[in-house]
GROMACS .gro file of N, CA and C in nm:
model
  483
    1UNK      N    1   0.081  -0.120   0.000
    1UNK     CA    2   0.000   0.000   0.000
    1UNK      C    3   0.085   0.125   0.000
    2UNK      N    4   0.008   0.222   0.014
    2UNK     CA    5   0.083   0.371  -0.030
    2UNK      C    6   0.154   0.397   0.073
    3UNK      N    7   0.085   0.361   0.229
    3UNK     CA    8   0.171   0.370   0.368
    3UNK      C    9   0.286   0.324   0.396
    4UNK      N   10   0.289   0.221   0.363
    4UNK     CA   11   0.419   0.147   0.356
    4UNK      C   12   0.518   0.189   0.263
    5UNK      N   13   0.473   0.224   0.135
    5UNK     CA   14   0.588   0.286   0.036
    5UNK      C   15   0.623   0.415   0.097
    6UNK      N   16   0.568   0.479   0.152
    6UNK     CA   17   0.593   0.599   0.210
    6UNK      C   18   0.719   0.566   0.357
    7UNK      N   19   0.663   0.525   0.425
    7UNK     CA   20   0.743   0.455   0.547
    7UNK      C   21   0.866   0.408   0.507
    8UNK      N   22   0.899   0.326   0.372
    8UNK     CA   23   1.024   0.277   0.332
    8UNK      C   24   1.058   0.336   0.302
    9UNK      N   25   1.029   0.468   0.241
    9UNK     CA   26   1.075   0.545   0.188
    9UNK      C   27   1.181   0.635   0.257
   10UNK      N   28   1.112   0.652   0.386
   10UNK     CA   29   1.143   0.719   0.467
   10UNK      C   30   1.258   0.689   0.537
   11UNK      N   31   1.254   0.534   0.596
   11UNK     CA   32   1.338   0.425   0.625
   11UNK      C   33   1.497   0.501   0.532
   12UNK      N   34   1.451   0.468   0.348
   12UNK     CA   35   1.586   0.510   0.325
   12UNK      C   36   1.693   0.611   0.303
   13UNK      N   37   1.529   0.702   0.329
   13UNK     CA   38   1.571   0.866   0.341
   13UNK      C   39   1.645   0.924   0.528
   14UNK      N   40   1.633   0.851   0.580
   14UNK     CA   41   1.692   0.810   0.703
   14UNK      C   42   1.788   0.770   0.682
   15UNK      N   43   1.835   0.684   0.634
   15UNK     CA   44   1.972   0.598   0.618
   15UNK      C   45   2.055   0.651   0.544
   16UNK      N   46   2.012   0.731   0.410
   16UNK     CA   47   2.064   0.764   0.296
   16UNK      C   48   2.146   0.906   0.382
   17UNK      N   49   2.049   1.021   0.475
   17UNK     CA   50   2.118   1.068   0.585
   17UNK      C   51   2.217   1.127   0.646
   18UNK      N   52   2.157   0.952   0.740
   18UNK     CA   53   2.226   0.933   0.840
   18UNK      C   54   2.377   0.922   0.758
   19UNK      N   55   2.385   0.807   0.673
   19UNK     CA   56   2.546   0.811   0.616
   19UNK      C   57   2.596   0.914   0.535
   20UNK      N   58   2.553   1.022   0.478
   20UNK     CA   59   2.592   1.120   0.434
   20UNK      C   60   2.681   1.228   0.556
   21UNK      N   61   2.579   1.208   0.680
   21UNK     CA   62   2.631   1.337   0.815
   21UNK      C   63   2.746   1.218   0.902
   22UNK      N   64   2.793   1.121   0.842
   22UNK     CA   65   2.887   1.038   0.923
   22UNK      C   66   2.828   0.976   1.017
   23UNK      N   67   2.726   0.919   1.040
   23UNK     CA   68   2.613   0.883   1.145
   23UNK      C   69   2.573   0.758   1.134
   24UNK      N   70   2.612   0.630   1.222
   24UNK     CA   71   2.599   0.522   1.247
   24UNK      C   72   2.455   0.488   1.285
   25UNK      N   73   2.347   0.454   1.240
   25UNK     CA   74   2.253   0.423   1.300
   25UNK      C   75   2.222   0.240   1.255
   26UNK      N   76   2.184   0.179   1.350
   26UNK     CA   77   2.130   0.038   1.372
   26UNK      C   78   1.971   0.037   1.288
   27UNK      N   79   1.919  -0.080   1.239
   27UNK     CA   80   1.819  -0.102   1.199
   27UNK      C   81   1.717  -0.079   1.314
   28UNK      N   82   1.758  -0.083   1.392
   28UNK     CA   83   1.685  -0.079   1.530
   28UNK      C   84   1.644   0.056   1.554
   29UNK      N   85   1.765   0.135   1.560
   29UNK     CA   86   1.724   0.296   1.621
   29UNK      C   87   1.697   0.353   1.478
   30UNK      N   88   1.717   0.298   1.334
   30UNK     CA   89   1.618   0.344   1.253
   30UNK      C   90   1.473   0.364   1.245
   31UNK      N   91   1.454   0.187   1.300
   31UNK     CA   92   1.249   0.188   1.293
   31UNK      C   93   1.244   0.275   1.415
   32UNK      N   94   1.293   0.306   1.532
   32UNK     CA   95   1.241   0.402   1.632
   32UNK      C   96   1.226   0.530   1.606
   33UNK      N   97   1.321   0.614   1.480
   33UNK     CA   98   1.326   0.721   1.435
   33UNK      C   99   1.186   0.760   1.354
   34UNK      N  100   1.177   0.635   1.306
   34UNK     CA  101   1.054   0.655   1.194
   34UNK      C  102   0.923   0.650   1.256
   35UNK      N  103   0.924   0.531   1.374
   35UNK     CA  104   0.830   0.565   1.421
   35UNK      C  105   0.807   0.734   1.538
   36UNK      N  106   0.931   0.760   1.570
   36UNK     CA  107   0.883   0.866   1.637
   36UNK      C  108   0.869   0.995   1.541
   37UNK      N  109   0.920   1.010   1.424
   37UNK     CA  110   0.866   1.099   1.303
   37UNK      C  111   0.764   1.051   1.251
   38UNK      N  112   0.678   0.930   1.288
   38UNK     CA  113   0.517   0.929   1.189
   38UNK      C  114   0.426   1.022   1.195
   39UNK      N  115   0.397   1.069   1.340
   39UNK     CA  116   0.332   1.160   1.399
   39UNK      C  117   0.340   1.275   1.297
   40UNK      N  118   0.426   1.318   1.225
   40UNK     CA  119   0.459   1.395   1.143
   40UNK      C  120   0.409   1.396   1.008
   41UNK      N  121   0.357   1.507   0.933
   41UNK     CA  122   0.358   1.484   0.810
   41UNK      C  123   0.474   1.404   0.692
   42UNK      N  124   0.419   1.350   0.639
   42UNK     CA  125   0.590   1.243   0.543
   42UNK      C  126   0.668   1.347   0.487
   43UNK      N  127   0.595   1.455   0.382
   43UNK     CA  128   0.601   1.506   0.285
   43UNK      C  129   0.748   1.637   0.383
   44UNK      N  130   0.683   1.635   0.502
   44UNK     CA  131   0.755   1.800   0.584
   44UNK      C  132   0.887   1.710   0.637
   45UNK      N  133   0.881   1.575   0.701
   45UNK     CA  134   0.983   1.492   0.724
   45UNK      C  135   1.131   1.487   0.647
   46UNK      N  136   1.072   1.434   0.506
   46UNK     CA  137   1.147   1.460   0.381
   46UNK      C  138   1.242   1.609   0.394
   47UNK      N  139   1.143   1.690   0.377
   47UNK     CA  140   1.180   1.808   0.340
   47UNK      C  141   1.292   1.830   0.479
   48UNK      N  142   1.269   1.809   0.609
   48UNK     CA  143   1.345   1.788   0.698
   48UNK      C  144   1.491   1.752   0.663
   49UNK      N  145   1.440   1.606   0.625
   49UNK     CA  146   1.608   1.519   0.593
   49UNK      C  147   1.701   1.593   0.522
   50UNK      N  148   1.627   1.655   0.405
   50UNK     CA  149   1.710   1.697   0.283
   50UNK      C  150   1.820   1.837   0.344
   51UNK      N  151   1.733   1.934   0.401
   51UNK     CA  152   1.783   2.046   0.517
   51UNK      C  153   1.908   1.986   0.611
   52UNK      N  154   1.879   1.865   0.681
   52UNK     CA  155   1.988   1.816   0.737
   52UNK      C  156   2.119   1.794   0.709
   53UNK      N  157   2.076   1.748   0.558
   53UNK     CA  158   2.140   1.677   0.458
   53UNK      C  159   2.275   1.794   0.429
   54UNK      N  160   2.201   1.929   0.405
   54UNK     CA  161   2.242   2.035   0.356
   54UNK      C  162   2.345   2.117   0.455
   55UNK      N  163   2.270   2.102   0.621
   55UNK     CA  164   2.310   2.239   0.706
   55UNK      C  165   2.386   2.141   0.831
   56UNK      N  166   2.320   2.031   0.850
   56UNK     CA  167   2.409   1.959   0.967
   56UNK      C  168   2.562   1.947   0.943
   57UNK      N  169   2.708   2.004   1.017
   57UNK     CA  170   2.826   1.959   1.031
   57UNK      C  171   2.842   1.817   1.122
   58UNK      N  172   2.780   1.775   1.192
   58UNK     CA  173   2.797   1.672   1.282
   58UNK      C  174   2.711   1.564   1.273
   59UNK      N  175   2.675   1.491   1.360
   59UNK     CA  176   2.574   1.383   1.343
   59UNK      C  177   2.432   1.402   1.357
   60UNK      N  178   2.363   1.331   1.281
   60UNK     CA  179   2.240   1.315   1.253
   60UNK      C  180   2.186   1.255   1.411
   61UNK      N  181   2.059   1.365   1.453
   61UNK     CA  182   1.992   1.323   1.558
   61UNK      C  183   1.849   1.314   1.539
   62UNK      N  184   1.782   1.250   1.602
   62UNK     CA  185   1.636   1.294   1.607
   62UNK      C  186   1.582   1.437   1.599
   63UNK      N  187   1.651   1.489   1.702
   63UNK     CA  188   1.650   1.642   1.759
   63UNK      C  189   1.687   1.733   1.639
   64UNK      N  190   1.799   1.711   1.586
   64UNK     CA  191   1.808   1.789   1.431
   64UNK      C  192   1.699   1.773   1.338
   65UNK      N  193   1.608   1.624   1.344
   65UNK     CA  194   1.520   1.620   1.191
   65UNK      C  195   1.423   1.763   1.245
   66UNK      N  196   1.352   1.695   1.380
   66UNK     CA  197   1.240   1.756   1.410
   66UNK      C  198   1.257   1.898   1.422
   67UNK      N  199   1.357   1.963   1.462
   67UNK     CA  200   1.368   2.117   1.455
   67UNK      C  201   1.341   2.140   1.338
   68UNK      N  202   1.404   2.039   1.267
   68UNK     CA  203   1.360   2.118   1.077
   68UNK      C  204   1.242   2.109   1.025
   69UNK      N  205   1.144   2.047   1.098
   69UNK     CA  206   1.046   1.999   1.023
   69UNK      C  207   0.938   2.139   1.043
   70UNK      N  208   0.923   2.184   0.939
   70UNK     CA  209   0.834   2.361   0.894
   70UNK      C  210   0.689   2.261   0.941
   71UNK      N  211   0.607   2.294   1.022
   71UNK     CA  212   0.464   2.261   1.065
   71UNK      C  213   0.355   2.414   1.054
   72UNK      N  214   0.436   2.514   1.007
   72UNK     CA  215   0.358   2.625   0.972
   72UNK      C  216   0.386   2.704   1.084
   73UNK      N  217   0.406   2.716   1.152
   73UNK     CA  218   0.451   2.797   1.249
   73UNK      C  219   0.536   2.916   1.228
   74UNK      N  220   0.536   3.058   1.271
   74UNK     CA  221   0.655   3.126   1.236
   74UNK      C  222   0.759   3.101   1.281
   75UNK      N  223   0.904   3.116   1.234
   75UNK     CA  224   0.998   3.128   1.354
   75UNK      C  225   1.023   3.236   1.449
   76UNK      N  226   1.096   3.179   1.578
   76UNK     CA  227   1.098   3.340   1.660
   76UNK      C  228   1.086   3.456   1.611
   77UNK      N  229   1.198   3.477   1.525
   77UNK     CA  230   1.167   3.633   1.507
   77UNK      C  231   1.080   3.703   1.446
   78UNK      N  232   0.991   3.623   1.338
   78UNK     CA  233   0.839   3.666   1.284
   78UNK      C  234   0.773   3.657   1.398
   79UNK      N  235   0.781   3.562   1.498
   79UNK     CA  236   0.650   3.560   1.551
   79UNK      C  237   0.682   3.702   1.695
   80UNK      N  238   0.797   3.726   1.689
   80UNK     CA  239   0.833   3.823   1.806
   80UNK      C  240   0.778   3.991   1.706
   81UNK      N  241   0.797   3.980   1.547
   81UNK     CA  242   0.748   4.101   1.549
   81UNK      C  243   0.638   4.134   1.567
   82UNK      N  244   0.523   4.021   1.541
   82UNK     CA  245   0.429   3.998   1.583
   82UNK      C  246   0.349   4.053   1.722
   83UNK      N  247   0.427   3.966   1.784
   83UNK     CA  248   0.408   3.988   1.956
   83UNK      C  249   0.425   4.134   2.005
   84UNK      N  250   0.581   4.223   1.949
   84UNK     CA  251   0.612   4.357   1.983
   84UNK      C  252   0.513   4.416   1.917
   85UNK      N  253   0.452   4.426   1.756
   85UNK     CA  254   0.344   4.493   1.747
   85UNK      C  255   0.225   4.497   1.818
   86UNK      N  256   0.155   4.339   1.885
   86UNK     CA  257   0.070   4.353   1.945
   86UNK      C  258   0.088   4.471   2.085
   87UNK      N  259   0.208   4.418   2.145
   87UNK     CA  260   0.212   4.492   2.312
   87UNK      C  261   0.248   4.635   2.287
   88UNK      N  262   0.306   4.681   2.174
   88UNK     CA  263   0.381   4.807   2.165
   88UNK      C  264   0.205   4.942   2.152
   89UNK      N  265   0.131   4.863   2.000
   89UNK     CA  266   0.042   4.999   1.986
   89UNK      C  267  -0.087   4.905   2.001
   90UNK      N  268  -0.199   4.967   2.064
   90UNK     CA  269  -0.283   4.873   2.109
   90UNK      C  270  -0.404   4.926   2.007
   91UNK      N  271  -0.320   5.010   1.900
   91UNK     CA  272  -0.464   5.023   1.804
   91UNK      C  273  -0.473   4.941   1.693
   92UNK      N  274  -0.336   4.860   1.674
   92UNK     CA  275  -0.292   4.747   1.589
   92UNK      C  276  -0.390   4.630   1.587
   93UNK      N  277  -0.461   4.598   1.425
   93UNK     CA  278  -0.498   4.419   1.503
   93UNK      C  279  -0.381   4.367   1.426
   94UNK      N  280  -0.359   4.283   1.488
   94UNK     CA  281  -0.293   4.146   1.416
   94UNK      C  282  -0.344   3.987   1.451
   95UNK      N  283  -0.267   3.930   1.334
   95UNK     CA  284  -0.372   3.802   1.315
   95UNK      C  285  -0.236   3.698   1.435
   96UNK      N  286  -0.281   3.667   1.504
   96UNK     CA  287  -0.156   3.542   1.598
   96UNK      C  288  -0.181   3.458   1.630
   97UNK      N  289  -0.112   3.351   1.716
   97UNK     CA  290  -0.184   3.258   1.771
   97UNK      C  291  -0.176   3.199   1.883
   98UNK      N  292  -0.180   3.074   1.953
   98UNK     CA  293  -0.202   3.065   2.028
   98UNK      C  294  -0.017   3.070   2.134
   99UNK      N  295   0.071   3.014   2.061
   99UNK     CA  296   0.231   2.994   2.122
   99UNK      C  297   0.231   3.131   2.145
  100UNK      N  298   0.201   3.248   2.007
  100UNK     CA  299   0.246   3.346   2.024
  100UNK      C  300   0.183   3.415   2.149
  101UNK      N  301   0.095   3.397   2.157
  101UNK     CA  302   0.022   3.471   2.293
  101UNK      C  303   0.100   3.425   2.405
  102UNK      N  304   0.112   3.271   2.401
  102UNK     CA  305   0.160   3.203   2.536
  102UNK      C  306   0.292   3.309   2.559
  103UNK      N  307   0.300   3.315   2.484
  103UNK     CA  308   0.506   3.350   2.472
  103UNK      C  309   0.491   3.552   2.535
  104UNK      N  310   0.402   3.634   2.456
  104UNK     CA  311   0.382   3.741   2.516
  104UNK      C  312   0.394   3.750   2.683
  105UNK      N  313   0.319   3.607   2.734
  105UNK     CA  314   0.317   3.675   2.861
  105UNK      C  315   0.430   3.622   2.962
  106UNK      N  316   0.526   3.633   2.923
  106UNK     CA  317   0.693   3.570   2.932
  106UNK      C  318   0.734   3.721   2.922
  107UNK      N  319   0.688   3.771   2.804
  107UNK     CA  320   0.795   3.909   2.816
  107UNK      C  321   0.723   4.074   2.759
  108UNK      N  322   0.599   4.010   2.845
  108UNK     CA  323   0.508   4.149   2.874
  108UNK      C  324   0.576   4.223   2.955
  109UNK      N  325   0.579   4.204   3.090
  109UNK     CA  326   0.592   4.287   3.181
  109UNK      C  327   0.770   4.336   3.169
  110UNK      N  328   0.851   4.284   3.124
  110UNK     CA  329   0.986   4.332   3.094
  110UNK      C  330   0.967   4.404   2.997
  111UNK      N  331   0.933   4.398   2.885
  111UNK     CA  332   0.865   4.549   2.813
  111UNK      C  333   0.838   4.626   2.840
  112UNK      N  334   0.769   4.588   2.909
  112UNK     CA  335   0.706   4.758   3.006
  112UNK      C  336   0.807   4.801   3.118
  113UNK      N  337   0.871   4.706   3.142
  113UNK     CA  338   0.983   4.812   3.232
  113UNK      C  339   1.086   4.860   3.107
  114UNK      N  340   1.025   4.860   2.997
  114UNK     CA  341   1.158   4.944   2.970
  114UNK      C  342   1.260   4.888   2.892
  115UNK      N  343   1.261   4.745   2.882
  115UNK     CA  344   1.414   4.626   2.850
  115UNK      C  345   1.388   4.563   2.702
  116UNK      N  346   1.355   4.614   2.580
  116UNK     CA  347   1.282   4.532   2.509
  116UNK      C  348   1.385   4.434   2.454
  117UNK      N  349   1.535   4.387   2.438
  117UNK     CA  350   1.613   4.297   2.437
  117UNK      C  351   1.591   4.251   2.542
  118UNK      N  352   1.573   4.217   2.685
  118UNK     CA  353   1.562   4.133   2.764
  118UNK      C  354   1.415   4.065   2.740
  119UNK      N  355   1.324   4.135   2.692
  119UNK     CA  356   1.179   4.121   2.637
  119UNK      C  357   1.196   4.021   2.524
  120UNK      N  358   1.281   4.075   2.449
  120UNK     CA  359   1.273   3.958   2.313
  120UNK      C  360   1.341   3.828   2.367
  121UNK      N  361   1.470   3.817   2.430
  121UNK     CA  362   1.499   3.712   2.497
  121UNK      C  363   1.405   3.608   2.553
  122UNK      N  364   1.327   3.679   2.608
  122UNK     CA  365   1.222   3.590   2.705
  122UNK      C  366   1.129   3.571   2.623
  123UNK      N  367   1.066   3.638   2.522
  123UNK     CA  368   0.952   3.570   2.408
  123UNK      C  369   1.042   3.441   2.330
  124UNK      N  370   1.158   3.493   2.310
  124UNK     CA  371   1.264   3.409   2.230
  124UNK      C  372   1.241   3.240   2.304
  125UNK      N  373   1.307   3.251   2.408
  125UNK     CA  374   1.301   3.128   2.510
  125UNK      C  375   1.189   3.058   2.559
  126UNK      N  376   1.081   3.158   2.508
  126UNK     CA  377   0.969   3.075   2.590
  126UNK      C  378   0.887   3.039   2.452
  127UNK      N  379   0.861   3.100   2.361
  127UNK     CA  380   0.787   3.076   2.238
  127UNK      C  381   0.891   2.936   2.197
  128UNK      N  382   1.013   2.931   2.195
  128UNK     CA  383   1.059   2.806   2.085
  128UNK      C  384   1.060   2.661   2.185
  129UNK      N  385   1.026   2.732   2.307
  129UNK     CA  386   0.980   2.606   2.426
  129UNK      C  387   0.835   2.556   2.410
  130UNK      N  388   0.762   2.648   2.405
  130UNK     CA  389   0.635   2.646   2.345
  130UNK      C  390   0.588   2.531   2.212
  131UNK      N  391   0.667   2.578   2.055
  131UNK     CA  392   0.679   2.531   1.969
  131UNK      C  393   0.770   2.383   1.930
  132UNK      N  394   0.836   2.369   2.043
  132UNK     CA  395   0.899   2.270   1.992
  132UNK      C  396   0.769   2.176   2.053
  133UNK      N  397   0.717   2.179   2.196
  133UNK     CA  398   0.642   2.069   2.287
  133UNK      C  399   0.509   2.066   2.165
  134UNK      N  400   0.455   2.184   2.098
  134UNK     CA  401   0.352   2.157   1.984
  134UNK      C  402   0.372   2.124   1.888
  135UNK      N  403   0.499   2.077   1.841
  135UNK     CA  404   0.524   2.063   1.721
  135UNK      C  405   0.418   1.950   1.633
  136UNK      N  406   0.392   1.992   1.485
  136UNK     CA  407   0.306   1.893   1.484
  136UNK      C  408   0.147   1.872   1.489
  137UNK      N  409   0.129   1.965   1.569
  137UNK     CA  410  -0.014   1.976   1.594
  137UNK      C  411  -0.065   2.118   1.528
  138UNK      N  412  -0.202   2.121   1.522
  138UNK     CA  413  -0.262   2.196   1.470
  138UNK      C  414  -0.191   2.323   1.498
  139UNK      N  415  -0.253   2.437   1.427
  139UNK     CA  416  -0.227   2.594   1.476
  139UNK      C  417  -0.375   2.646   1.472
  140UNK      N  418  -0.352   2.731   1.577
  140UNK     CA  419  -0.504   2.799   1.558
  140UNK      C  420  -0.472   2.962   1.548
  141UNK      N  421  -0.496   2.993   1.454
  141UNK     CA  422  -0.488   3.189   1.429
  141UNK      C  423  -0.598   3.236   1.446
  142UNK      N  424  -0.541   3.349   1.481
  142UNK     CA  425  -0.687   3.444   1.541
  142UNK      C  426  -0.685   3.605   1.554
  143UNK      N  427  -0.726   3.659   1.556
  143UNK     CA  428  -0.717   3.838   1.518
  143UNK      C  429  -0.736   3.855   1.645
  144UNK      N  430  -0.595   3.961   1.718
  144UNK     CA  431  -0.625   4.034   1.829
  144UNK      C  432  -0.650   4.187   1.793
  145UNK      N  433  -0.777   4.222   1.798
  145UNK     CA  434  -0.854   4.317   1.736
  145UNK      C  435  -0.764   4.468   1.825
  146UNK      N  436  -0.679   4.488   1.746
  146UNK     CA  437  -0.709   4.641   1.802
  146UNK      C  438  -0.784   4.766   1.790
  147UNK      N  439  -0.762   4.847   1.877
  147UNK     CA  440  -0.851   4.976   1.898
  147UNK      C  441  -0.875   5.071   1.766
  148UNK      N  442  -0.818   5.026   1.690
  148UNK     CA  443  -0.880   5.119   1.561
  148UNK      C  444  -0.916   5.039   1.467
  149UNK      N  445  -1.037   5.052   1.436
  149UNK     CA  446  -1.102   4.985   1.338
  149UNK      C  447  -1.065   5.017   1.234
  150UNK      N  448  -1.068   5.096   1.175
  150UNK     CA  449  -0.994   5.125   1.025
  150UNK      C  450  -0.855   5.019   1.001
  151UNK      N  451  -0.802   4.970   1.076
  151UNK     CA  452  -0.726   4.928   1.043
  151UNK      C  453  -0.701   4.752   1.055
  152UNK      N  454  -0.882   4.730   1.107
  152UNK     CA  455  -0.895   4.592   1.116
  152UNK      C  456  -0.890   4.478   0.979
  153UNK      N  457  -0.964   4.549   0.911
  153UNK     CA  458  -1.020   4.463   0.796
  153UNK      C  459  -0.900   4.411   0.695
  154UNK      N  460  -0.789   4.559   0.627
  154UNK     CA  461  -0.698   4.532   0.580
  154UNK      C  462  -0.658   4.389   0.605
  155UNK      N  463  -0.586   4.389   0.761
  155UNK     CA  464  -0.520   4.284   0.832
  155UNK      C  465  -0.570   4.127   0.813
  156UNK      N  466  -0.712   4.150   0.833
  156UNK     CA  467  -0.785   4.028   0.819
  156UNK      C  468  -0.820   3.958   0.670
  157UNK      N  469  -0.866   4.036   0.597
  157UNK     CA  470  -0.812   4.048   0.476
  157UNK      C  471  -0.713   3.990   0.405
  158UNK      N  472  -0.577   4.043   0.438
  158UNK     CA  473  -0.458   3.950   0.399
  158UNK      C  474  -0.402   3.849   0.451
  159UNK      N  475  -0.434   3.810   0.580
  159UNK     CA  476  -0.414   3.697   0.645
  159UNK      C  477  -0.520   3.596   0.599
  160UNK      N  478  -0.603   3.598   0.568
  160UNK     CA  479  -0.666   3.529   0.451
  160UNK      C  480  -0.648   3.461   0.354
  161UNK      N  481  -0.554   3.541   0.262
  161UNK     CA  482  -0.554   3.507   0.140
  161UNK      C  483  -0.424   3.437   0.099
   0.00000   0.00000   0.00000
């Protein structure tokens, strides 16, 4: 079936790899790799390996595929301009979601004293703590409506399309 061609596939896109980054792996801690990347889309997996393939100097880990694997999410620093637009002008909407919110309230209140590098630090650290434990799972976006309407619809609008 198509699952299985996919899975082997994967199997040799694993192996093919692993021996490219100098990386010894057993048939054993192969099927464990694959099974702990099923959870994953195949297609973003792939696209994973190949990145590895490209940017890893050292050995191939679990921990390297899955950082690579794009699940739609921004990375920190989109999702921090994000976040600084929301906390900075409160007439702004923007469209965010749920990490990103989590992560605001990590480095709300250091903003407001004043520190916005100690601010981004702490969205930094807590959003990619956030994103790594969701990886995988849905995203949910959502418009935090700010105080001027004129400037809602645009926003919503292109996050749309």
């Amino acid at each position: 079936g198509g699952k299985g061609r996919i899975l082997s596939n994967l199997i040799k896109a694993l192996a093919v790899t692993a021996e490219l980054t100098g990386t010894e792996l057993s048939k054993a801690a192969l099927t464990v790799m694959e099974a702990d990347l099923s959870k994953y889309p195949a297609d973003k997996v792939l696209e994973a390996l190949v990145r590895c393939r490209h940017e890893l100097t050292g050995r191939l880990s679990l921990a390297a595929i899955i950082d690579r694997i794009d699940d739609g999410r921004p990375k920190a620093d989109e999702a921090w301009g994000i976040a600084l637009l929301a906390m900075q002008d409160e007439t702004e909407t923007v469209i965010m979601n749920d990490e990103i919110s989590e992560a605001m309230n990590a480095a709300r209140g250091i903003l407001e004293s004043g520190d916005e590098t100690g601010s981004r630090m702490a969205f930094r650290a807590a959003y990619e703590r956030i994103t790594r434990d969701k990886k995988g799972q849905p995203i949910r976006w959502w418009p935090s409506l700010g105080s001027d309407a004129s400037k809602r619809e645009s926003v919503t609008v292109r996050r749309v399309q």
